[in-house]
Amino acid sequence: MSDTPAFLDSGRPPVPDLVEPRAVLPFFLPKRPVRGRLVRLGPLADALLTRHDHHPAVTRLTGQALALTAALSTALKFKGSFSLQAKGDGVISMLLADCTDTGELRGYARADDGKFAALTTPVDEMQASDLLGNGYLALTVDQGDSENRHQGIVAIEPGSLADMALHYFSTSEQLQCAVRLACEETNSGWRAAALILEKIAGTGGIDPLLDAEAQEESWRTALALAATVTDDELLDDDLPAERLLFRLFHTEGVAADRARALSFGCRCSRARLASILEGFPVDDLDHMTFGSDIIMTCEFCNHAFRFPRQDVHGQS
């Protein structure tokens, strides 16, 4: 336990100090109405996902959520955080991932072990919607105050997490997109990736000789090419992102923009949690006490913080 008073201890807990320098690679097809992002979390996925000892199906879905959140957040201009939250009545009651404008990524899932034990369908045959049950998917941009908080919510629809994202885009944003997500445990540890395509509206950067029908054909071609990618390719550390994009889209031409970094982004600290504890009534603090300490565990990084009860005063 730190000797620094809790309210002053804003230091990082003992979690991996890991940065993936080229985790997000934006790209576009020159003179075509197509742009996209390729996200490959590399070792960062393993560092984030192994903080919790979940069933592989839960870890896999969490990794997909992290990759999707990274892809969506880096496509936006904002100051603050972007989050994906799915909440339902299934074996996974909560799925949450968020990423800051500086690329700090974190996430967790809350699973019900009792419901897992009662399942009659093999877990590997279940889709994300089966695991989450009835509920909602929310995407939120939080820039620190209520006036700059934007949120879109849709019901959880049958299918994969990628299917849910497509449903959100088609109903809430009216965007034509393609989403491919992958997460598996490889010989090098857990890996997660996302490939997202978006059809560009308007004429900026598009060949003026392409009429509406030709642009639609270019979009269909890009979708067909993207559909040929395999999970193994997306998760292969030895296959550079630029080479993978060339492999997929070289017949149409493809150009990459500047890569973006992602980092292990849990933002918990003793000071932050101490501030939360001080807002509780004294009776509640007494009920939280085990022995002589209050123990708070960060749901993201799973690090347990101990606070001597005598140092927490609370609200009288």
Short mmCIF file of the C-alpha atoms (twelve columns), coordinates in Angstrom:
data_MODEL
# 
_entry.id   MODEL 
# 
loop_
_atom_site.group_PDB 
_atom_site.id 
_atom_site.type_symbol 
_atom_site.label_atom_id 
_atom_site.label_alt_id 
_atom_site.label_comp_id 
_atom_site.label_asym_id 
_atom_site.label_seq_id 
_atom_site.Cartn_x 
_atom_site.Cartn_y 
_atom_site.Cartn_z 
_atom_site.pdbx_PDB_model_num 
ATOM 1   C CA . MET A 1   0.000   0.000   0.000   1 
ATOM 2   C CA . SER A 2   1.242   3.479   -0.857  1 
ATOM 3   C CA . ASP A 3   2.447   5.700   2.000   1 
ATOM 4   C CA . THR A 4   1.086   8.741   0.149   1 
ATOM 5   C CA . PRO A 5   -2.293  9.958   1.467   1 
ATOM 6   C CA . ALA A 6   -5.029  8.521   -0.740  1 
ATOM 7   C CA . PHE A 7   -6.408  11.894  -1.790  1 
ATOM 8   C CA . LEU A 8   -2.967  12.870  -3.128  1 
ATOM 9   C CA . ASP A 9   -2.071  9.544   -4.740  1 
ATOM 10  C CA . SER A 10  -2.997  10.062  -8.386  1 
ATOM 11  C CA . GLY A 11  -0.305  7.700   -9.621  1 
ATOM 12  C CA . ARG A 12  -0.901  4.831   -12.011 1 
ATOM 13  C CA . PRO A 13  -1.526  1.427   -10.389 1 
ATOM 14  C CA . PRO A 14  0.826   -1.467  -11.255 1 
ATOM 15  C CA . VAL A 15  -0.649  -2.212  -14.694 1 
ATOM 16  C CA . PRO A 16  1.178   -2.650  -18.020 1 
ATOM 17  C CA . ASP A 17  2.665   0.538   -19.448 1 
ATOM 18  C CA . LEU A 18  2.088   -0.567  -23.016 1 
ATOM 19  C CA . VAL A 19  1.711   1.401   -26.255 1 
ATOM 20  C CA . GLU A 20  0.900   -0.070  -29.653 1 
ATOM 21  C CA . PRO A 21  2.365   2.657   -31.929 1 
ATOM 22  C CA . ARG A 22  0.623   1.696   -35.187 1 
ATOM 23  C CA . ALA A 23  -2.578  0.148   -33.895 1 
ATOM 24  C CA . VAL A 24  -4.974  2.118   -36.114 1 
ATOM 25  C CA . LEU A 25  -4.296  2.607   -39.811 1 
ATOM 26  C CA . PRO A 26  -6.759  4.846   -41.662 1 
ATOM 27  C CA . PHE A 27  -6.929  4.286   -45.414 1 
ATOM 28  C CA . PHE A 28  -8.888  5.227   -48.519 1 
ATOM 29  C CA . LEU A 29  -9.333  4.074   -52.091 1 
ATOM 30  C CA . PRO A 30  -8.178  7.016   -54.252 1 
ATOM 31  C CA . LYS A 31  -10.918 8.576   -56.402 1 
ATOM 32  C CA . ARG A 32  -13.375 6.031   -55.010 1 
ATOM 33  C CA . PRO A 33  -16.170 6.712   -52.470 1 
ATOM 34  C CA . VAL A 34  -14.541 4.435   -49.896 1 
ATOM 35  C CA . ARG A 35  -12.516 5.038   -46.772 1 
ATOM 36  C CA . GLY A 36  -11.809 2.857   -43.775 1 
ATOM 37  C CA . ARG A 37  -9.788  1.892   -40.756 1 
ATOM 38  C CA . LEU A 38  -7.769  -1.182  -39.966 1 
ATOM 39  C CA . VAL A 39  -7.281  -1.762  -36.233 1 
ATOM 40  C CA . ARG A 40  -4.872  -4.380  -34.914 1 
ATOM 41  C CA . LEU A 41  -4.314  -4.274  -31.173 1 
ATOM 42  C CA . GLY A 42  -1.372  -6.685  -31.133 1 
ATOM 43  C CA . PRO A 43  0.072   -7.385  -27.644 1 
ATOM 44  C CA . LEU A 44  -2.120  -4.596  -26.242 1 
ATOM 45  C CA . ALA A 45  -5.130  -6.895  -26.652 1 
ATOM 46  C CA . ASP A 46  -3.547  -9.571  -24.476 1 
ATOM 47  C CA . ALA A 47  -2.573  -7.015  -21.818 1 
ATOM 48  C CA . LEU A 48  -6.137  -5.664  -21.641 1 
ATOM 49  C CA . LEU A 49  -8.014  -8.943  -21.890 1 
ATOM 50  C CA . THR A 50  -6.000  -11.034 -19.438 1 
ATOM 51  C CA . ARG A 51  -6.704  -8.701  -16.514 1 
ATOM 52  C CA . HIS A 52  -9.838  -10.820 -15.959 1 
ATOM 53  C CA . ASP A 53  -10.242 -14.588 -15.896 1 
ATOM 54  C CA . HIS A 54  -13.349 -14.945 -18.062 1 
ATOM 55  C CA . HIS A 55  -14.764 -17.712 -20.216 1 
ATOM 56  C CA . PRO A 56  -13.094 -17.474 -23.673 1 
ATOM 57  C CA . ALA A 57  -16.432 -16.450 -25.221 1 
ATOM 58  C CA . VAL A 58  -16.578 -13.429 -22.884 1 
ATOM 59  C CA . THR A 59  -12.948 -12.521 -23.577 1 
ATOM 60  C CA . ARG A 60  -13.522 -12.853 -27.322 1 
ATOM 61  C CA . LEU A 61  -16.518 -10.502 -27.272 1 
ATOM 62  C CA . THR A 62  -14.650 -8.010  -25.074 1 
ATOM 63  C CA . GLY A 63  -11.742 -7.999  -27.518 1 
ATOM 64  C CA . GLN A 64  -14.105 -7.341  -30.408 1 
ATOM 65  C CA . ALA A 65  -15.644 -4.444  -28.470 1 
ATOM 66  C CA . LEU A 66  -12.185 -2.970  -27.810 1 
ATOM 67  C CA . ALA A 67  -11.221 -3.170  -31.488 1 
ATOM 68  C CA . LEU A 68  -14.542 -1.688  -32.615 1 
ATOM 69  C CA . THR A 69  -14.307 1.139   -30.082 1 
ATOM 70  C CA . ALA A 70  -10.769 1.950   -31.213 1 
ATOM 71  C CA . ALA A 71  -11.885 2.056   -34.841 1 
ATOM 72  C CA . LEU A 72  -14.891 4.298   -34.206 1 
ATOM 73  C CA . SER A 73  -13.213 6.669   -31.761 1 
ATOM 74  C CA . THR A 74  -10.276 7.404   -34.064 1 
ATOM 75  C CA . ALA A 75  -12.679 8.329   -36.862 1 
ATOM 76  C CA . LEU A 76  -14.103 11.216  -34.796 1 
ATOM 77  C CA . LYS A 77  -12.806 14.627  -33.772 1 
ATOM 78  C CA . PHE A 78  -13.444 15.166  -30.073 1 
ATOM 79  C CA . LYS A 79  -11.772 15.903  -26.747 1 
ATOM 80  C CA . GLY A 80  -12.680 13.405  -24.073 1 
ATOM 81  C CA . SER A 81  -13.764 9.804   -24.409 1 
ATOM 82  C CA . PHE A 82  -15.779 7.621   -26.767 1 
ATOM 83  C CA . SER A 83  -17.514 4.579   -25.323 1 
ATOM 84  C CA . LEU A 84  -19.402 1.514   -26.473 1 
ATOM 85  C CA . GLN A 85  -21.765 -0.017  -23.932 1 
ATOM 86  C CA . ALA A 86  -24.023 -3.038  -24.322 1 
ATOM 87  C CA . LYS A 87  -26.334 -3.903  -21.465 1 
ATOM 88  C CA . GLY A 88  -28.697 -6.879  -21.414 1 
ATOM 89  C CA . ASP A 89  -30.302 -9.637  -19.387 1 
ATOM 90  C CA . GLY A 90  -28.120 -12.461 -20.716 1 
ATOM 91  C CA . VAL A 91  -25.076 -14.274 -19.364 1 
ATOM 92  C CA . ILE A 92  -23.093 -11.115 -20.143 1 
ATOM 93  C CA . SER A 93  -25.022 -8.321  -18.445 1 
ATOM 94  C CA . MET A 94  -22.572 -5.544  -19.285 1 
ATOM 95  C CA . LEU A 95  -20.011 -4.972  -22.031 1 
ATOM 96  C CA . LEU A 96  -18.092 -1.707  -21.959 1 
ATOM 97  C CA . ALA A 97  -15.132 -0.313  -23.865 1 
ATOM 98  C CA . ASP A 98  -13.907 3.239   -24.124 1 
ATOM 99  C CA . CYS A 99  -11.101 5.164   -25.782 1 
ATOM 100 C CA . THR A 100 -9.908  8.722   -25.232 1 
ATOM 101 C CA . ASP A 101 -8.970  11.213  -27.925 1 
ATOM 102 C CA . THR A 102 -5.317  10.407  -27.110 1 
ATOM 103 C CA . GLY A 103 -5.802  6.664   -27.671 1 
ATOM 104 C CA . GLU A 104 -6.082  5.369   -24.095 1 
ATOM 105 C CA . LEU A 105 -8.119  2.172   -24.484 1 
ATOM 106 C CA . ARG A 106 -9.807  0.067   -21.803 1 
ATOM 107 C CA . GLY A 107 -12.772 -2.274  -21.411 1 
ATOM 108 C CA . TYR A 108 -14.436 -4.989  -19.373 1 
ATOM 109 C CA . ALA A 109 -17.357 -7.399  -19.371 1 
ATOM 110 C CA . ARG A 110 -19.562 -8.444  -16.477 1 
ATOM 111 C CA . ALA A 111 -20.601 -12.096 -16.755 1 
ATOM 112 C CA . ASP A 112 -22.932 -14.238 -14.616 1 
ATOM 113 C CA . ASP A 113 -21.192 -17.527 -13.820 1 
ATOM 114 C CA . GLY A 114 -24.467 -19.071 -12.664 1 
ATOM 115 C CA . LYS A 115 -26.169 -18.342 -15.975 1 
ATOM 116 C CA . PHE A 116 -23.142 -19.720 -17.822 1 
ATOM 117 C CA . ALA A 117 -23.404 -22.983 -15.896 1 
ATOM 118 C CA . ALA A 118 -27.106 -23.243 -16.765 1 
ATOM 119 C CA . LEU A 119 -26.625 -22.853 -20.527 1 
ATOM 120 C CA . THR A 120 -27.925 -25.718 -22.655 1 
ATOM 121 C CA . THR A 121 -26.508 -24.404 -25.938 1 
ATOM 122 C CA . PRO A 122 -22.731 -24.762 -26.463 1 
ATOM 123 C CA . VAL A 123 -21.221 -21.331 -25.850 1 
ATOM 124 C CA . ASP A 124 -19.119 -21.489 -29.020 1 
ATOM 125 C CA . GLU A 125 -22.339 -21.749 -31.049 1 
ATOM 126 C CA . MET A 126 -23.815 -18.601 -29.484 1 
ATOM 127 C CA . GLN A 127 -23.661 -15.181 -31.088 1 
ATOM 128 C CA . ALA A 128 -23.101 -11.910 -29.239 1 
ATOM 129 C CA . SER A 129 -26.841 -11.271 -29.021 1 
ATOM 130 C CA . ASP A 130 -27.362 -14.693 -27.407 1 
ATOM 131 C CA . LEU A 131 -24.778 -13.857 -24.754 1 
ATOM 132 C CA . LEU A 132 -26.085 -10.346 -24.085 1 
ATOM 133 C CA . GLY A 133 -29.812 -11.118 -24.202 1 
ATOM 134 C CA . ASN A 134 -32.438 -8.393  -24.468 1 
ATOM 135 C CA . GLY A 135 -31.142 -4.893  -23.944 1 
ATOM 136 C CA . TYR A 136 -29.484 -1.991  -25.710 1 
ATOM 137 C CA . LEU A 137 -26.285 -0.863  -27.426 1 
ATOM 138 C CA . ALA A 138 -25.147 2.703   -26.751 1 
ATOM 139 C CA . LEU A 139 -22.368 4.711   -28.375 1 
ATOM 140 C CA . THR A 140 -21.392 7.862   -26.485 1 
ATOM 141 C CA . VAL A 141 -19.021 10.781  -27.020 1 
ATOM 142 C CA . ASP A 142 -18.341 12.434  -23.663 1 
ATOM 143 C CA . GLN A 143 -16.383 15.680  -23.768 1 
ATOM 144 C CA . GLY A 144 -16.642 16.420  -20.078 1 
ATOM 145 C CA . ASP A 145 -19.912 18.324  -19.750 1 
ATOM 146 C CA . SER A 146 -23.556 17.619  -20.473 1 
ATOM 147 C CA . GLU A 147 -23.744 20.070  -23.390 1 
ATOM 148 C CA . ASN A 148 -21.007 18.210  -25.267 1 
ATOM 149 C CA . ARG A 149 -22.258 14.687  -24.552 1 
ATOM 150 C CA . HIS A 150 -23.710 12.905  -27.558 1 
ATOM 151 C CA . GLN A 151 -25.266 9.445   -27.334 1 
ATOM 152 C CA . GLY A 152 -27.033 7.098   -29.707 1 
ATOM 153 C CA . ILE A 153 -28.938 4.032   -28.460 1 
ATOM 154 C CA . VAL A 154 -30.415 1.074   -30.341 1 
ATOM 155 C CA . ALA A 155 -31.899 -2.202  -29.185 1 
ATOM 156 C CA . ILE A 156 -29.678 -5.282  -29.264 1 
ATOM 157 C CA . GLU A 157 -30.523 -7.056  -32.515 1 
ATOM 158 C CA . PRO A 158 -29.878 -10.746 -33.286 1 
ATOM 159 C CA . GLY A 159 -26.380 -11.477 -34.543 1 
ATOM 160 C CA . SER A 160 -22.779 -10.586 -33.901 1 
ATOM 161 C CA . LEU A 161 -21.364 -7.389  -32.419 1 
ATOM 162 C CA . ALA A 162 -20.511 -6.333  -35.975 1 
ATOM 163 C CA . ASP A 163 -24.165 -6.841  -36.949 1 
ATOM 164 C CA . MET A 164 -25.244 -4.659  -34.014 1 
ATOM 165 C CA . ALA A 165 -22.853 -1.901  -35.099 1 
ATOM 166 C CA . LEU A 166 -24.212 -2.028  -38.650 1 
ATOM 167 C CA . HIS A 167 -27.755 -1.806  -37.294 1 
ATOM 168 C CA . TYR A 168 -26.730 1.283   -35.314 1 
ATOM 169 C CA . PHE A 169 -25.152 2.953   -38.354 1 
ATOM 170 C CA . SER A 170 -28.117 2.242   -40.619 1 
ATOM 171 C CA . THR A 171 -30.765 3.433   -38.142 1 
ATOM 172 C CA . SER A 172 -29.050 6.199   -36.175 1 
ATOM 173 C CA . GLU A 173 -26.454 7.639   -38.552 1 
ATOM 174 C CA . GLN A 174 -27.780 6.615   -41.990 1 
ATOM 175 C CA . LEU A 175 -24.289 5.520   -42.991 1 
ATOM 176 C CA . GLN A 176 -23.357 2.730   -45.375 1 
ATOM 177 C CA . CYS A 177 -20.640 0.740   -43.629 1 
ATOM 178 C CA . ALA A 178 -19.032 -2.664  -43.451 1 
ATOM 179 C CA . VAL A 179 -17.670 -4.021  -40.170 1 
ATOM 180 C CA . ARG A 180 -15.457 -7.059  -39.629 1 
ATOM 181 C CA . LEU A 181 -14.297 -7.932  -36.113 1 
ATOM 182 C CA . ALA A 182 -11.937 -10.665 -34.949 1 
ATOM 183 C CA . CYS A 183 -10.571 -11.775 -31.591 1 
ATOM 184 C CA . GLU A 184 -8.903  -15.066 -30.727 1 
ATOM 185 C CA . GLU A 185 -6.214  -16.467 -28.479 1 
ATOM 186 C CA . THR A 186 -3.173  -17.150 -30.672 1 
ATOM 187 C CA . ASN A 187 0.222   -18.687 -29.942 1 
ATOM 188 C CA . SER A 188 1.348   -15.168 -28.980 1 
ATOM 189 C CA . GLY A 189 -1.609  -14.481 -26.688 1 
ATOM 190 C CA . TRP A 190 -4.959  -12.792 -27.263 1 
ATOM 191 C CA . ARG A 191 -5.230  -10.647 -30.377 1 
ATOM 192 C CA . ALA A 192 -8.088  -8.432  -31.589 1 
ATOM 193 C CA . ALA A 193 -8.711  -6.554  -34.822 1 
ATOM 194 C CA . ALA A 194 -11.304 -4.582  -36.746 1 
ATOM 195 C CA . LEU A 195 -11.736 -3.660  -40.417 1 
ATOM 196 C CA . ILE A 196 -14.287 -0.950  -41.116 1 
ATOM 197 C CA . LEU A 197 -15.300 0.504   -44.474 1 
ATOM 198 C CA . GLU A 198 -17.477 3.577   -44.969 1 
ATOM 199 C CA . LYS A 199 -19.075 4.848   -48.142 1 
ATOM 200 C CA . ILE A 200 -18.264 8.543   -48.527 1 
ATOM 201 C CA . ALA A 201 -21.160 10.847  -49.230 1 
ATOM 202 C CA . GLY A 202 -20.745 13.770  -51.627 1 
ATOM 203 C CA . THR A 203 -18.098 14.346  -54.287 1 
ATOM 204 C CA . GLY A 204 -14.967 15.370  -52.361 1 
ATOM 205 C CA . GLY A 205 -11.953 13.404  -53.610 1 
ATOM 206 C CA . ILE A 206 -14.058 11.201  -55.897 1 
ATOM 207 C CA . ASP A 207 -13.301 10.860  -59.606 1 
ATOM 208 C CA . PRO A 208 -15.714 13.279  -61.337 1 
ATOM 209 C CA . LEU A 209 -16.130 10.725  -64.133 1 
ATOM 210 C CA . LEU A 210 -17.802 8.332   -61.680 1 
ATOM 211 C CA . ASP A 211 -21.533 8.836   -61.790 1 
ATOM 212 C CA . ALA A 212 -23.840 7.573   -59.041 1 
ATOM 213 C CA . GLU A 213 -24.102 4.108   -60.557 1 
ATOM 214 C CA . ALA A 214 -20.321 3.808   -60.961 1 
ATOM 215 C CA . GLN A 215 -19.773 4.955   -57.381 1 
ATOM 216 C CA . GLU A 216 -22.210 2.334   -56.152 1 
ATOM 217 C CA . GLU A 217 -20.347 -0.298  -58.154 1 
ATOM 218 C CA . SER A 218 -17.049 0.825   -56.592 1 
ATOM 219 C CA . TRP A 219 -18.615 0.443   -53.149 1 
ATOM 220 C CA . ARG A 220 -19.890 -3.056  -53.948 1 
ATOM 221 C CA . THR A 221 -16.444 -4.013  -55.241 1 
ATOM 222 C CA . ALA A 222 -14.776 -2.759  -52.039 1 
ATOM 223 C CA . LEU A 223 -17.248 -4.764  -49.955 1 
ATOM 224 C CA . ALA A 224 -16.523 -7.914  -51.965 1 
ATOM 225 C CA . LEU A 225 -12.764 -7.456  -51.589 1 
ATOM 226 C CA . ALA A 226 -12.999 -6.764  -47.853 1 
ATOM 227 C CA . ALA A 227 -15.102 -9.898  -47.384 1 
ATOM 228 C CA . THR A 228 -12.150 -12.041 -48.521 1 
ATOM 229 C CA . VAL A 229 -10.076 -11.227 -45.420 1 
ATOM 230 C CA . THR A 230 -9.697  -14.011 -42.878 1 
ATOM 231 C CA . ASP A 231 -9.463  -13.809 -39.098 1 
ATOM 232 C CA . ASP A 232 -5.975  -15.307 -39.325 1 
ATOM 233 C CA . GLU A 233 -4.870  -12.435 -41.567 1 
ATOM 234 C CA . LEU A 234 -6.393  -9.801  -39.311 1 
ATOM 235 C CA . LEU A 235 -4.703  -11.245 -36.220 1 
ATOM 236 C CA . ASP A 236 -1.301  -12.117 -37.728 1 
ATOM 237 C CA . ASP A 237 1.457   -10.096 -36.019 1 
ATOM 238 C CA . ASP A 238 3.847   -10.960 -38.848 1 
ATOM 239 C CA . LEU A 239 1.620   -9.493  -41.568 1 
ATOM 240 C CA . PRO A 240 2.088   -5.693  -41.662 1 
ATOM 241 C CA . ALA A 241 -1.103  -3.676  -41.901 1 
ATOM 242 C CA . GLU A 242 -0.025  -1.957  -45.128 1 
ATOM 243 C CA . ARG A 243 0.668   -5.307  -46.750 1 
ATOM 244 C CA . LEU A 244 -2.718  -6.638  -45.702 1 
ATOM 245 C CA . LEU A 245 -4.491  -3.599  -47.162 1 
ATOM 246 C CA . PHE A 246 -2.553  -3.981  -50.411 1 
ATOM 247 C CA . ARG A 247 -3.447  -7.661  -50.515 1 
ATOM 248 C CA . LEU A 248 -7.131  -6.798  -50.181 1 
ATOM 249 C CA . PHE A 249 -7.512  -3.683  -52.325 1 
ATOM 250 C CA . HIS A 250 -4.589  -3.459  -54.764 1 
ATOM 251 C CA . THR A 251 -6.859  -3.936  -57.792 1 
ATOM 252 C CA . GLU A 252 -8.720  -0.746  -56.836 1 
ATOM 253 C CA . GLY A 253 -5.722  1.136   -55.491 1 
ATOM 254 C CA . VAL A 254 -5.347  1.866   -51.776 1 
ATOM 255 C CA . ALA A 255 -3.551  4.611   -49.834 1 
ATOM 256 C CA . ALA A 256 -2.843  4.746   -46.103 1 
ATOM 257 C CA . ASP A 257 -2.986  7.815   -43.880 1 
ATOM 258 C CA . ARG A 258 -0.910  8.403   -40.745 1 
ATOM 259 C CA . ALA A 259 -1.168  5.552   -38.240 1 
ATOM 260 C CA . ARG A 260 -2.536  6.198   -34.749 1 
ATOM 261 C CA . ALA A 261 -1.216  4.788   -31.471 1 
ATOM 262 C CA . LEU A 262 -3.269  3.106   -28.752 1 
ATOM 263 C CA . SER A 263 -2.220  2.477   -25.151 1 
ATOM 264 C CA . PHE A 264 -3.270  0.566   -22.049 1 
ATOM 265 C CA . GLY A 265 -5.740  3.144   -20.846 1 
ATOM 266 C CA . CYS A 266 -7.094  2.386   -17.384 1 
ATOM 267 C CA . ARG A 267 -7.430  5.737   -15.648 1 
ATOM 268 C CA . CYS A 268 -8.078  4.605   -12.078 1 
ATOM 269 C CA . SER A 269 -6.082  5.912   -9.094  1 
ATOM 270 C CA . ARG A 270 -6.246  5.879   -5.299  1 
ATOM 271 C CA . ALA A 271 -7.041  9.596   -5.342  1 
ATOM 272 C CA . ARG A 272 -10.041 9.147   -7.643  1 
ATOM 273 C CA . LEU A 273 -11.462 6.232   -5.670  1 
ATOM 274 C CA . ALA A 274 -10.810 7.973   -2.337  1 
ATOM 275 C CA . SER A 275 -12.877 10.916  -3.589  1 
ATOM 276 C CA . ILE A 276 -15.735 8.535   -4.438  1 
ATOM 277 C CA . LEU A 277 -15.581 6.884   -1.006  1 
ATOM 278 C CA . GLU A 278 -15.742 10.236  0.774   1 
ATOM 279 C CA . GLY A 279 -19.156 10.785  -0.787  1 
ATOM 280 C CA . PHE A 280 -20.704 7.769   0.983   1 
ATOM 281 C CA . PRO A 281 -22.562 7.966   4.310   1 
ATOM 282 C CA . VAL A 282 -20.657 6.663   7.342   1 
ATOM 283 C CA . ASP A 283 -23.024 3.678   7.768   1 
ATOM 284 C CA . ASP A 284 -22.418 2.576   4.185   1 
ATOM 285 C CA . LEU A 285 -18.670 2.816   4.671   1 
ATOM 286 C CA . ASP A 286 -18.930 0.630   7.773   1 
ATOM 287 C CA . HIS A 287 -20.801 -2.017  5.768   1 
ATOM 288 C CA . MET A 288 -18.070 -1.919  3.097   1 
ATOM 289 C CA . THR A 289 -15.327 -2.574  5.629   1 
ATOM 290 C CA . PHE A 290 -13.586 -5.957  5.765   1 
ATOM 291 C CA . GLY A 291 -11.420 -6.203  8.852   1 
ATOM 292 C CA . SER A 292 -10.027 -2.711  9.096   1 
ATOM 293 C CA . ASP A 293 -9.965  -1.875  5.384   1 
ATOM 294 C CA . ILE A 294 -12.296 -0.908  2.571   1 
ATOM 295 C CA . ILE A 295 -11.323 -2.694  -0.645  1 
ATOM 296 C CA . MET A 296 -12.298 -1.246  -4.024  1 
ATOM 297 C CA . THR A 297 -11.473 -3.104  -7.229  1 
ATOM 298 C CA . CYS A 298 -11.305 -1.315  -10.559 1 
ATOM 299 C CA . GLU A 299 -13.588 -3.113  -12.998 1 
ATOM 300 C CA . PHE A 300 -11.328 -2.228  -15.923 1 
ATOM 301 C CA . CYS A 301 -7.845  -3.239  -14.769 1 
ATOM 302 C CA . ASN A 302 -8.982  -5.488  -11.879 1 
ATOM 303 C CA . HIS A 303 -6.521  -3.875  -9.462  1 
ATOM 304 C CA . ALA A 304 -7.659  -3.891  -5.822  1 
ATOM 305 C CA . PHE A 305 -7.138  -0.719  -3.781  1 
ATOM 306 C CA . ARG A 306 -7.123  -0.877  0.039   1 
ATOM 307 C CA . PHE A 307 -8.192  2.069   2.159   1 
ATOM 308 C CA . PRO A 308 -7.861  1.929   5.959   1 
ATOM 309 C CA . ARG A 309 -11.361 2.614   7.304   1 
ATOM 310 C CA . GLN A 310 -9.977  5.120   9.801   1 
ATOM 311 C CA . ASP A 311 -8.692  7.288   6.902   1 
ATOM 312 C CA . VAL A 312 -12.067 7.527   5.164   1 
ATOM 313 C CA . HIS A 313 -14.435 9.966   6.868   1 
ATOM 314 C CA . GLY A 314 -17.493 9.937   4.594   1 
ATOM 315 C CA . GLN A 315 -20.678 11.980  5.006   1 
ATOM 316 C CA . SER A 316 -22.210 12.299  8.476   1 
# 
